[in-house]
Coordinates of C-alpha atoms in Angstrom, one line a residue:
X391 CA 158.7 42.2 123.2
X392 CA 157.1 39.0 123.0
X393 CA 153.6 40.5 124.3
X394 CA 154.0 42.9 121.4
X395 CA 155.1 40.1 118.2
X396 CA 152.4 38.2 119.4
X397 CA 149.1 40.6 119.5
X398 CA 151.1 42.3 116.0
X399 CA 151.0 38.6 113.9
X400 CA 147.3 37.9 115.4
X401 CA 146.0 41.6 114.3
X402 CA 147.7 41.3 110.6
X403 CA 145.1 40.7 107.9
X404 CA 143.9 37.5 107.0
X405 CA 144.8 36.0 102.8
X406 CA 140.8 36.3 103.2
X407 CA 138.9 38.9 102.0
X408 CA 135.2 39.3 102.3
X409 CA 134.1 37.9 98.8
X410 CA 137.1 34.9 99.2
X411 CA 135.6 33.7 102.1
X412 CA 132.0 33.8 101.2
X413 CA 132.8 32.0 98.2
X414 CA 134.7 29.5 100.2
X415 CA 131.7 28.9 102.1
X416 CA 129.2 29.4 99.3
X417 CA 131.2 25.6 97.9
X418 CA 131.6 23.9 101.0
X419 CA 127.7 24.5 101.5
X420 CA 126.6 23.8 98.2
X421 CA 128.7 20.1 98.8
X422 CA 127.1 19.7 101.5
X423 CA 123.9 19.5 99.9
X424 CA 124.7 17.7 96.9
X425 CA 125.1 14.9 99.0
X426 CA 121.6 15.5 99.8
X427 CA 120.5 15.6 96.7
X428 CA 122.5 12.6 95.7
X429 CA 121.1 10.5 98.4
X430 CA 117.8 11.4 97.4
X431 CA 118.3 10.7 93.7
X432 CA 116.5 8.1 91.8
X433 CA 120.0 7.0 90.6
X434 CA 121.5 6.2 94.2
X435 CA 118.9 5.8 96.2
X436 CA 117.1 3.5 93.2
X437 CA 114.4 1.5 93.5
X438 CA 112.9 -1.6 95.7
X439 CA 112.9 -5.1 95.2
X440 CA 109.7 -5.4 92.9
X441 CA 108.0 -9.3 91.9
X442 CA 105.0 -9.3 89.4
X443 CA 102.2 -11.8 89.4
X444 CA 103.9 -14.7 87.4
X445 CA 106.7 -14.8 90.3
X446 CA 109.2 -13.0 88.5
X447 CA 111.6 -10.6 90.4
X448 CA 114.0 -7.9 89.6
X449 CA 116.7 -7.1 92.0
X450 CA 116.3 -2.8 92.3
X451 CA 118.5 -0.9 91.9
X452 CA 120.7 1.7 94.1
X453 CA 120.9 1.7 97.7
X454 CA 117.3 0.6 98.4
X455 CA 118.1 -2.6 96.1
X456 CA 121.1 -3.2 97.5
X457 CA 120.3 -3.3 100.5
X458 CA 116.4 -4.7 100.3
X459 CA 115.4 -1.7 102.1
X460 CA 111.6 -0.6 102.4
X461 CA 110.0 3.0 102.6
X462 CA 110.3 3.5 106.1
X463 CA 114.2 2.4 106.4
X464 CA 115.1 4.1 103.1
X465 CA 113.2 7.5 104.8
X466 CA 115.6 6.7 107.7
X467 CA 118.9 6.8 105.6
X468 CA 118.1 10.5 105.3
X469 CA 117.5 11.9 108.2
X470 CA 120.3 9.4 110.0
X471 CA 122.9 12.5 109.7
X472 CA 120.1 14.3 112.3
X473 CA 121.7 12.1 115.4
X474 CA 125.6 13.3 114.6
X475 CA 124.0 17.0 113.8
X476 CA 121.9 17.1 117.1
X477 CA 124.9 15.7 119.5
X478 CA 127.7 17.6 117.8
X479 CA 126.1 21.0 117.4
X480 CA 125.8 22.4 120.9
X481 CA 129.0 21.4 121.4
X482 CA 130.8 23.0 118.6
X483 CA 129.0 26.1 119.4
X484 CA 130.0 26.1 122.8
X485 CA 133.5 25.0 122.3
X486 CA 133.9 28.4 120.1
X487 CA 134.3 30.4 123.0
X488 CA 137.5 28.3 123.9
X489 CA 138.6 27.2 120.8
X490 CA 139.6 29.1 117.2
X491 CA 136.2 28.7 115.1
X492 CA 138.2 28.6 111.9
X493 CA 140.2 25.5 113.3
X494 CA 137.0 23.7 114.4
X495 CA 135.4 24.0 110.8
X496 CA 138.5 22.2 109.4
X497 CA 138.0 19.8 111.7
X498 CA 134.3 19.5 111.0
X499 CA 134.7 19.1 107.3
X500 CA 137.6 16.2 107.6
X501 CA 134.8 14.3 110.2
X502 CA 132.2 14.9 107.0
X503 CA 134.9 14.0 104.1
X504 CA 135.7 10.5 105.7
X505 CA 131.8 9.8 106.4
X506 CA 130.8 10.5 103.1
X507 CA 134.1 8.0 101.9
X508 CA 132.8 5.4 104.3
X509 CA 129.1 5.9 102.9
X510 CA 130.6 4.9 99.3
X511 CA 132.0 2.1 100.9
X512 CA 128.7 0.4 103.3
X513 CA 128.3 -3.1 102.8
X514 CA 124.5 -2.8 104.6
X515 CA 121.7 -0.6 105.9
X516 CA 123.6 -0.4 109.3
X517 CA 126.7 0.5 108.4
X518 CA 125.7 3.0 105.7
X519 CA 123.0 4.3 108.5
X520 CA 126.7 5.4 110.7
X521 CA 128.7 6.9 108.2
X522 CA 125.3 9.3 107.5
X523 CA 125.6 9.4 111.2
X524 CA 129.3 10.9 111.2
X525 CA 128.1 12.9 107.9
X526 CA 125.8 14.9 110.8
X527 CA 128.9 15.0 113.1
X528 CA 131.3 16.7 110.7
X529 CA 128.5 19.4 109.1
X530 CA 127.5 20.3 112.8
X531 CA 130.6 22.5 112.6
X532 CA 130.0 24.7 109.5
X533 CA 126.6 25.2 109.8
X534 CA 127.0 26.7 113.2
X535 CA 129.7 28.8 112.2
X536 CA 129.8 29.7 108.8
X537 CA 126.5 32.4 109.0
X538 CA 128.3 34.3 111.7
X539 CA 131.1 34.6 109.7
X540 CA 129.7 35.8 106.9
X541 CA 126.9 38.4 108.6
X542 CA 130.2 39.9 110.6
X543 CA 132.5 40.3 107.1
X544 CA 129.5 41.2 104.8
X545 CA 128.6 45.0 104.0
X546 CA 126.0 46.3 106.2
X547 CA 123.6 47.4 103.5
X548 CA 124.2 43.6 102.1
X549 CA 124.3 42.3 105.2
X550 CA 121.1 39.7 103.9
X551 CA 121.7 39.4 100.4
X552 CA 125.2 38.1 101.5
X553 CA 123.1 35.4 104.2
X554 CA 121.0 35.0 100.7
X555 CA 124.3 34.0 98.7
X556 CA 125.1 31.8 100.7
X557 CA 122.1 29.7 101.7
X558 CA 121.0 29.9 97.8
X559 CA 123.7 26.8 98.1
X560 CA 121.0 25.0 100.0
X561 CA 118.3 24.7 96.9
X562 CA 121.3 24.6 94.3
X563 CA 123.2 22.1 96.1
X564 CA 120.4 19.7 96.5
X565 CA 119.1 20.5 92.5
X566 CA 122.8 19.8 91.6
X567 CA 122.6 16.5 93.9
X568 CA 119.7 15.0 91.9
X569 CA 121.8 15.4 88.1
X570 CA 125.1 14.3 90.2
X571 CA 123.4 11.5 91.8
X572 CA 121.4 10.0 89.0
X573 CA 123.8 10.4 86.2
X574 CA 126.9 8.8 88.3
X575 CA 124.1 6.1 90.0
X576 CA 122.9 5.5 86.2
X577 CA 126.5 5.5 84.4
X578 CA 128.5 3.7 87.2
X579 CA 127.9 2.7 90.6
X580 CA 125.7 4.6 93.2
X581 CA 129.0 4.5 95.7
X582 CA 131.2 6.6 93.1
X583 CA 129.1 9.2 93.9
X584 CA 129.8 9.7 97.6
X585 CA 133.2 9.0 96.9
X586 CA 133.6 11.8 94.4
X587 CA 131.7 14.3 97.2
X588 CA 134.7 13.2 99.7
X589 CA 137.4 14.1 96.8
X590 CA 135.7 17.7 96.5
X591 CA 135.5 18.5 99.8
X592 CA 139.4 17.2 100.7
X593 CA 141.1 20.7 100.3
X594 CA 138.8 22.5 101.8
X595 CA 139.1 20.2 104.8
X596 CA 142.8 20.7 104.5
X597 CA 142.3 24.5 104.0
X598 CA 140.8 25.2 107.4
X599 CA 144.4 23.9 109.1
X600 CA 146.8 25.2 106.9
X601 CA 145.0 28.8 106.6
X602 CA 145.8 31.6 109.2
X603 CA 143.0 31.3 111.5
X604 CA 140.5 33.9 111.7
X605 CA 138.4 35.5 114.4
X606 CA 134.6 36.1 115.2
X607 CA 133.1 38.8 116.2
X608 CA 132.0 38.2 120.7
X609 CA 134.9 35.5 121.0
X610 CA 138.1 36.4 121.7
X611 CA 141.0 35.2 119.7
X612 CA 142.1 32.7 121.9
X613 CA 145.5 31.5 120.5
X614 CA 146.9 34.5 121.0
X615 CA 145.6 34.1 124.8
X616 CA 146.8 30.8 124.8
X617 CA 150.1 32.0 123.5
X618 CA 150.8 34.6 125.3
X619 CA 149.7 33.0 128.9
X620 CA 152.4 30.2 128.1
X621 CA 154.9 32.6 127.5
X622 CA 153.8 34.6 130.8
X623 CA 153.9 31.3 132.7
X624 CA 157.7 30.3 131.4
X625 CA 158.7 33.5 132.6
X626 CA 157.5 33.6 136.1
X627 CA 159.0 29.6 136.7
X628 CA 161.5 30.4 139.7
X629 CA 164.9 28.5 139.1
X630 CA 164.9 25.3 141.1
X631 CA 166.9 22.2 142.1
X632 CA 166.8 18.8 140.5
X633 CA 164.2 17.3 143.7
X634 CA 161.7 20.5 143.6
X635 CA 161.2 20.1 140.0
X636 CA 160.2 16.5 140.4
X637 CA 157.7 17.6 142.4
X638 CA 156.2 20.2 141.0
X639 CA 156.0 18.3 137.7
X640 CA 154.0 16.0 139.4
X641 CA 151.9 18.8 140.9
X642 CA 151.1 19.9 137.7
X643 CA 150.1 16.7 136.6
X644 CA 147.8 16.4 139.1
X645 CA 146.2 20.3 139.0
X646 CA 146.1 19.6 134.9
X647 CA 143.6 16.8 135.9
X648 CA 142.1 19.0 137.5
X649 CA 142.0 21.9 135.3
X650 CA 140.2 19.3 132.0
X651 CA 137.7 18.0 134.6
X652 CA 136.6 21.8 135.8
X653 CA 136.5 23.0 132.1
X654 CA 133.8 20.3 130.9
X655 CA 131.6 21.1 134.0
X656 CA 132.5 24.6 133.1
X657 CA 131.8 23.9 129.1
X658 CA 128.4 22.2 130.2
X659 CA 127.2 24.9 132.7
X660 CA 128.1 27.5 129.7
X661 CA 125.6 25.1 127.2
X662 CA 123.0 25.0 130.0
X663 CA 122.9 28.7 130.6
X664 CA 123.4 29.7 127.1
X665 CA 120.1 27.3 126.0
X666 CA 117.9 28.8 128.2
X667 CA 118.3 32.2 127.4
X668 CA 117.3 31.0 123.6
X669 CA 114.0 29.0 125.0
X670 CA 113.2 32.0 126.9
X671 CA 114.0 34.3 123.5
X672 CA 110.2 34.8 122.4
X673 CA 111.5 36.5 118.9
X674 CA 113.9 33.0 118.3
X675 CA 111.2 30.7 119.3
X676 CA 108.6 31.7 117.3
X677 CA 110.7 31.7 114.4
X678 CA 112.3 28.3 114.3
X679 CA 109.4 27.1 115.2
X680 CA 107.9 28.7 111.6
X681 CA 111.1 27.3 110.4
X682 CA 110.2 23.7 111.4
X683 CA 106.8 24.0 110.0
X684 CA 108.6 24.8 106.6
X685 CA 111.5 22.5 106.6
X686 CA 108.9 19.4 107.5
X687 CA 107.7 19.8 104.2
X688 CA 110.8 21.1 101.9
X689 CA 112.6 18.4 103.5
X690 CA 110.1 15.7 102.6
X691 CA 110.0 17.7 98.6
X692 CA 113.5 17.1 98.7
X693 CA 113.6 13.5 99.3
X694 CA 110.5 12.2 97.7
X695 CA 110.0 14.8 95.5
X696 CA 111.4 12.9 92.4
X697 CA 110.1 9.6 93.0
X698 CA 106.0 11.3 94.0
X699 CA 107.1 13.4 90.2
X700 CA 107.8 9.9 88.8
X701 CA 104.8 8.0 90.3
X702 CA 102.1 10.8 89.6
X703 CA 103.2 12.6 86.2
X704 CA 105.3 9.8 85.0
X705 CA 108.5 11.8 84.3
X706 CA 110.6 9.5 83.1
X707 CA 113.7 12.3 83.9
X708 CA 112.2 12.7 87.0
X709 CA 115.7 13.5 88.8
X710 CA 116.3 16.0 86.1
X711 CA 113.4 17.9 86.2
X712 CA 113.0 18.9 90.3
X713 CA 116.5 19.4 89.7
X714 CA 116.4 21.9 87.1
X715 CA 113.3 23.1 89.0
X716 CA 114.8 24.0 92.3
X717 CA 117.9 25.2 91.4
X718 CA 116.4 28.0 89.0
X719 CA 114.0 28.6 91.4
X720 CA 116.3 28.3 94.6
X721 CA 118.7 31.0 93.1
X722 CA 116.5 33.1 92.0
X723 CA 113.9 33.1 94.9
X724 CA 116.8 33.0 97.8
X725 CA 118.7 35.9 96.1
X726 CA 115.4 37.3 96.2
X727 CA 114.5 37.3 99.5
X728 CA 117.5 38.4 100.8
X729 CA 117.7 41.6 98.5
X730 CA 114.1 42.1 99.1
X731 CA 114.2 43.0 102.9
X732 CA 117.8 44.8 102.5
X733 CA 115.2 47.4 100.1
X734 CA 112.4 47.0 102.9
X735 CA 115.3 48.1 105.7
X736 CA 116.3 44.9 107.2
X737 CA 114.5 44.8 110.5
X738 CA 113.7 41.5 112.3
X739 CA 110.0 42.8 111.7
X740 CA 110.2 42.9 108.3
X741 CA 112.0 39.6 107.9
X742 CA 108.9 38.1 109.6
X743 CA 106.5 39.8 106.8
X744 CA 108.5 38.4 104.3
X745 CA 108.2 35.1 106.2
X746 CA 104.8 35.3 106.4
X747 CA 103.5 36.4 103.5
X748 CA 105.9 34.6 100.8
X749 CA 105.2 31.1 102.7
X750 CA 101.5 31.8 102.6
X751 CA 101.3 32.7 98.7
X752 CA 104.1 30.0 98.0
X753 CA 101.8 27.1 99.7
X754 CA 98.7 28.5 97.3
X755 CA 100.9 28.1 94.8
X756 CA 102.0 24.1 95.4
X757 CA 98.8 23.3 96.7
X758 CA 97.6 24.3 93.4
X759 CA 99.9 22.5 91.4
X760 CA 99.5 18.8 92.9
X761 CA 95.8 19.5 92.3
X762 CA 96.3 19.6 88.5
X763 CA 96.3 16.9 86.0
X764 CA 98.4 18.3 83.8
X765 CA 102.5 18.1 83.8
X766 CA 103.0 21.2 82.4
X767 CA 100.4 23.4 84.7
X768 CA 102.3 21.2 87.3
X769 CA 105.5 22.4 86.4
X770 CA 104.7 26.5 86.3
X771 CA 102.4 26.1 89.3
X772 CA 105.0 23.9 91.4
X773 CA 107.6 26.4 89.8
X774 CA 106.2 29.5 90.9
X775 CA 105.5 28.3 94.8
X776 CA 108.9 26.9 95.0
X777 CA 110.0 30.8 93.7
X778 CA 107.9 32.2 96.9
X779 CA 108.8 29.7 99.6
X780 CA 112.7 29.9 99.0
X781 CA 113.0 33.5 99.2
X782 CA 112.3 32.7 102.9
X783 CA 116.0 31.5 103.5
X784 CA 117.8 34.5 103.6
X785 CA 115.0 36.3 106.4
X786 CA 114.7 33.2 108.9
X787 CA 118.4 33.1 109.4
X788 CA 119.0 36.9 109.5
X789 CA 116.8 36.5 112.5
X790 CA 118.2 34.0 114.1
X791 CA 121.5 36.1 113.7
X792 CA 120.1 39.2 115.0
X793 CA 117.2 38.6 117.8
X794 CA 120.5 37.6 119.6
X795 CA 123.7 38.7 121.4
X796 CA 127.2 38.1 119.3
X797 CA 128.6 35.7 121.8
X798 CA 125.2 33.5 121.1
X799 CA 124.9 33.4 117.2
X800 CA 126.5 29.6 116.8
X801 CA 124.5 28.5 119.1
X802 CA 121.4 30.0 117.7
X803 CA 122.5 28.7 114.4
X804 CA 123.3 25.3 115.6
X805 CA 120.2 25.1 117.5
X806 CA 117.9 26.3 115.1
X807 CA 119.2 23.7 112.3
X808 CA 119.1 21.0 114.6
X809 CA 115.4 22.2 115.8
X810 CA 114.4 21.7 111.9
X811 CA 115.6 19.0 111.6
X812 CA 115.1 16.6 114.9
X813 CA 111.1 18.0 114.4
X814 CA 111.2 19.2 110.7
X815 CA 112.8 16.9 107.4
X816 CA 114.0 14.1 110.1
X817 CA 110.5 12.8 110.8
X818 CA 108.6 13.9 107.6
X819 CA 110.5 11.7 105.6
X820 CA 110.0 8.4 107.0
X821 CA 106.9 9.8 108.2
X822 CA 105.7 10.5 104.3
X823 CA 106.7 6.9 103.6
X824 CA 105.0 5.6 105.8
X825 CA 101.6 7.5 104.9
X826 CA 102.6 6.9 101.1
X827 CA 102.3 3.0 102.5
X828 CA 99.1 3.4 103.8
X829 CA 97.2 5.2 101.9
X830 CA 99.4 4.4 98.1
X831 CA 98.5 7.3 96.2
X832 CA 101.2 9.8 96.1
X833 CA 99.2 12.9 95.0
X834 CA 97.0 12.6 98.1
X835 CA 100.2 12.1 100.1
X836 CA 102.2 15.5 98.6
X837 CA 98.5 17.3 98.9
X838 CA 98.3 16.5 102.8
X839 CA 102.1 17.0 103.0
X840 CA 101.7 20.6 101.4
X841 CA 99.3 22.0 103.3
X842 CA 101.7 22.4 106.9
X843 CA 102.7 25.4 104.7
X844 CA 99.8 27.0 105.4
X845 CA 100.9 26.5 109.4
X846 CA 104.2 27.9 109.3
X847 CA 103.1 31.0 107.5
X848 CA 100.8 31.8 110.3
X849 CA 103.3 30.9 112.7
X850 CA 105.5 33.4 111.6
X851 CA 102.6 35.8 111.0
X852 CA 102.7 36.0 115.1
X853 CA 106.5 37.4 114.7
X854 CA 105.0 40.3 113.5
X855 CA 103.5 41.6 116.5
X856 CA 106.3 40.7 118.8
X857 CA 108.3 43.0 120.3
X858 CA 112.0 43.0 118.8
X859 CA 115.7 44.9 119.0
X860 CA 118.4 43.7 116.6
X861 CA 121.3 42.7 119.0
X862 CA 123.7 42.6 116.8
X863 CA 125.8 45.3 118.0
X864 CA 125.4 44.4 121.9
X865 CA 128.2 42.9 123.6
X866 CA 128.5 39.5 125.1
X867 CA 127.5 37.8 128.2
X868 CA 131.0 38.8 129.9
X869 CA 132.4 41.9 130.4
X870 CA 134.7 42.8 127.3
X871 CA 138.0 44.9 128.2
X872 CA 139.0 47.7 125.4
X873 CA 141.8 45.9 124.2
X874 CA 140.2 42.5 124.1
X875 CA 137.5 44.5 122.4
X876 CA 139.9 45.1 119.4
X877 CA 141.2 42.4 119.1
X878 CA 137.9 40.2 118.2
X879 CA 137.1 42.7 115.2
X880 CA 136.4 40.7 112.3
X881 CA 139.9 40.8 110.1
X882 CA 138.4 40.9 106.4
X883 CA 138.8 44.3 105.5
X884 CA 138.2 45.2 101.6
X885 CA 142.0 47.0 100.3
X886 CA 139.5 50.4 99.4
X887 CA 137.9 50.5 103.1
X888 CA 141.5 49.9 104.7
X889 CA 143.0 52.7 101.8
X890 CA 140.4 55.3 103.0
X891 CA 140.3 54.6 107.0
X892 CA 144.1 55.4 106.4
X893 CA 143.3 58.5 104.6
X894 CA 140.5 59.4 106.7
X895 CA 143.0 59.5 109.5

């Protein structure tokens, strides 16, 4: 009876449905990225420390003021979240497989809630430098486990416009981050700001503990496991006298020592095997590393994009202009992309046409526009590229996804966001700082910074020819018994499919 209460409350349907939980994510990713935007924002990150030629000084403003910080450290406050991110990925992705996914989000987003506090509250560059840090630690969770989520819940004929719902957050979160950040930096303090992004994302840290867990498609359900091997264990104990149960509870002791030491070898072996069947992935190599041609330079747009505006177009709103810029064209070109190779059969083929040919006319497009004089040729030019190169967000993860097995997709995901970033927007922003210092002319520095562009559209023109199968439907590394089987279907069923399944049957 308790075998059968048990595998009853872990099959019942989820609050969740499909659109709940993508909209869940849809927020918690779009916060994630205002703070990206915020940090990046003339209104937070401010200005440096500036004397003219009679010997009077100003102070700065925001962070960089603050804390007398030049190009190359401010560059580092943004990619400092890469260090938590690159540690704390792998590992959430691995512990998925022993561990309720749901549960480890939660505990992902109260890591990143408290960071972002502490950032609000950083007294210098060091101590603001580890809370961004822990920032990396607590998103290494969601972004390894949200996109499985959401490709096993979505419609398979939507299966990439949902991807391109949800990483539309990425542009709109950061565009939203620039008017957050500058008008918060400008009216109050530049701390409020990531204290008001750890108030936002509170409940939804609270949300993923209090919420009835919910399973992923290749991992087994494991509470229930957990659950039911307990009860199996209580009831095979043989009755015994006061002396034999003082030794065996020490035997336990001793073999549950044991039992933690094996599991992390076990956990690490499991990382190890897991990583080099990616590496040896020709499809998933080639197309992160198209993906860390692109991030280098959106990353670098991102954070430099509104002080290069400033400096070369003198914009005096120049944190409301990229802003309103990439989050028009963000939406419009991720939504794009994603319905555009659902229409075009979504094969892992055709994502890398898309790839290829949308980065390619996108980079004409922004090379073109930091050429011209003119703001407002700028702004249609830089416009239209930005419309192109986004509407590769929704393909380069649906590949990622699909090229393989279910039992690898958080670690494909994890891996392939911290691949971007450790060799994508982590160098090229102190790396574009420093070049801005040498050579102190920021068109030629967004020209030179542009043209990589060119590199990860031929990068991901090679994708083409490859040989590829979508794995999606494959089963896992370890052999999968019936029942288990059933039990790691996804939950989220829409009322209407459950209503006529029943009167199918």
């Amino acid at each position: 009876m308790a075998r059968s209460s048990i595998t009853h409350s872990t099959q019942s349907p989820s609050w969740f449905t499909p659109r709940r939980l993508l909209m869940m994510f849809c927020v918690i990713n779009m916060l994630n990225y205002v703070d990206r935007g915020a940090i990046a924002s003339n209104g937070v990150n401010g200005s440096i420390r500036t004397c003219d030629d009679k010997g009077i000084c100003n102070s700065g403003s925001g962070i960089q003021g603050d804390f007398n910080l030049n190009n190359f450290q401010d560059g580092v406050l943004s990619s400092a979240f890469m260090v938590g991110l690159l540690v704390a990925s792998p590992i959430f992705a691995s512990l998925a497989k022993s561990h309720n996914p749901f549960r480890l989000i939660g505990v992902g987003l109260s890591v990143w809630t408290f960071a972002t506090a502490g950032c609000g509250s950083s007294f210098d560059f060091w101590s603001i430098a580890i809370c961004r840090m822990l920032v990396g630690v607590g998103e290494a969770s969601f972004i390894s486990l949200a996109a499985p989520f959401i490709d096993d819940n979505a419609p398979v004929a939507q299966k990439t416009a949902w991807l391109a719902t949800f990483y539309m957050c990425i542009p709109t979160g950061v565009a939203l981050g620039y008017v957050y950040g500058g008008f918060v930096g400008n009216h109050f303090n530049w701390r409020f700001a990531f204290w008001g992004e750890a108030f936002l994302m509170l409940p939804f840290a609270v949300l993923g503990f209090v919420m009835k867990p919910l399973p992923l498609k290749g991992f087994a359900f494991t509470e229930s496991k957990e659950a039911l091997t307990s009860i199996e264990a209580l009831a095979s104990i043989p009755e015994e006298d006061d002396n034999e149960g003082i030794g065996s509870n020490a035997s336990v002791k001793g073999s549950n020592r044991l039992k933690g030491k094996t599991t992390i070898l076990q956990q690490l072996s499991r990382i190890s095997r897991d990583m080099k069947v990616l590496l040896l992935d020709r499809v998933y190599v080639v197309n992160v590393l198209g993906y860390i041609s692109y991030n280098f330079v959106i990353g670098a747009y991102s954070y430099w994009g509104p002080k290069a505006g400033y400096n070369i177009y003198h914009m005096s709103n120049a944190d409301m202009m990229f802003g309103g810029i990439t989050i028009v064209c963000g939406i419009l070109g991720t939504l794009a992309g994603g319905i555009i190779l659902d229409r075009m059969n979504a094969t892992i083929s055709n994502a890398f046409k898309l790839l290829s040919v949308a980065t390619f006319l996108g980079a004409i497009f922004c090379f073109s526009a930091f050429c011209l004089r003119s703001l407002f040729g700028f702004i249609v030019l830089f416009s239209v590229g930005e419309l192109l190169v986004f509407a590769t967000q929704a393909p380069v993860n649906f590949v990622c996804l699909h090229c393989v097995k279910p039992g690898l997709r958080p670690l494909s995901i994890a891996m392939s966001t911290v691949s971007i970033h450790i060799f994508g927007d982590v160098p090229s922003s102190p790396l574009v700082g420093v070049l801005q210092d040498h050579i102190n002319n920021w068109r030629g520095t967004a020209l030179i910074l542009t043209a990589v562009l060119f590199l990860a559209a031929a990068i991901w023109f090679i994708g083409v020819f490859l040989n590829s199968a979508d794995m999606f439907d494959e089963d896992g590394e370890n052999h999968i018994s019936a029942d288990t089987k059933a039990s790691m279907e996804p939950l989220l069923e829409d009322r209407t499919e459950m209503s006529d399944n029943f009167n199918e049957a």
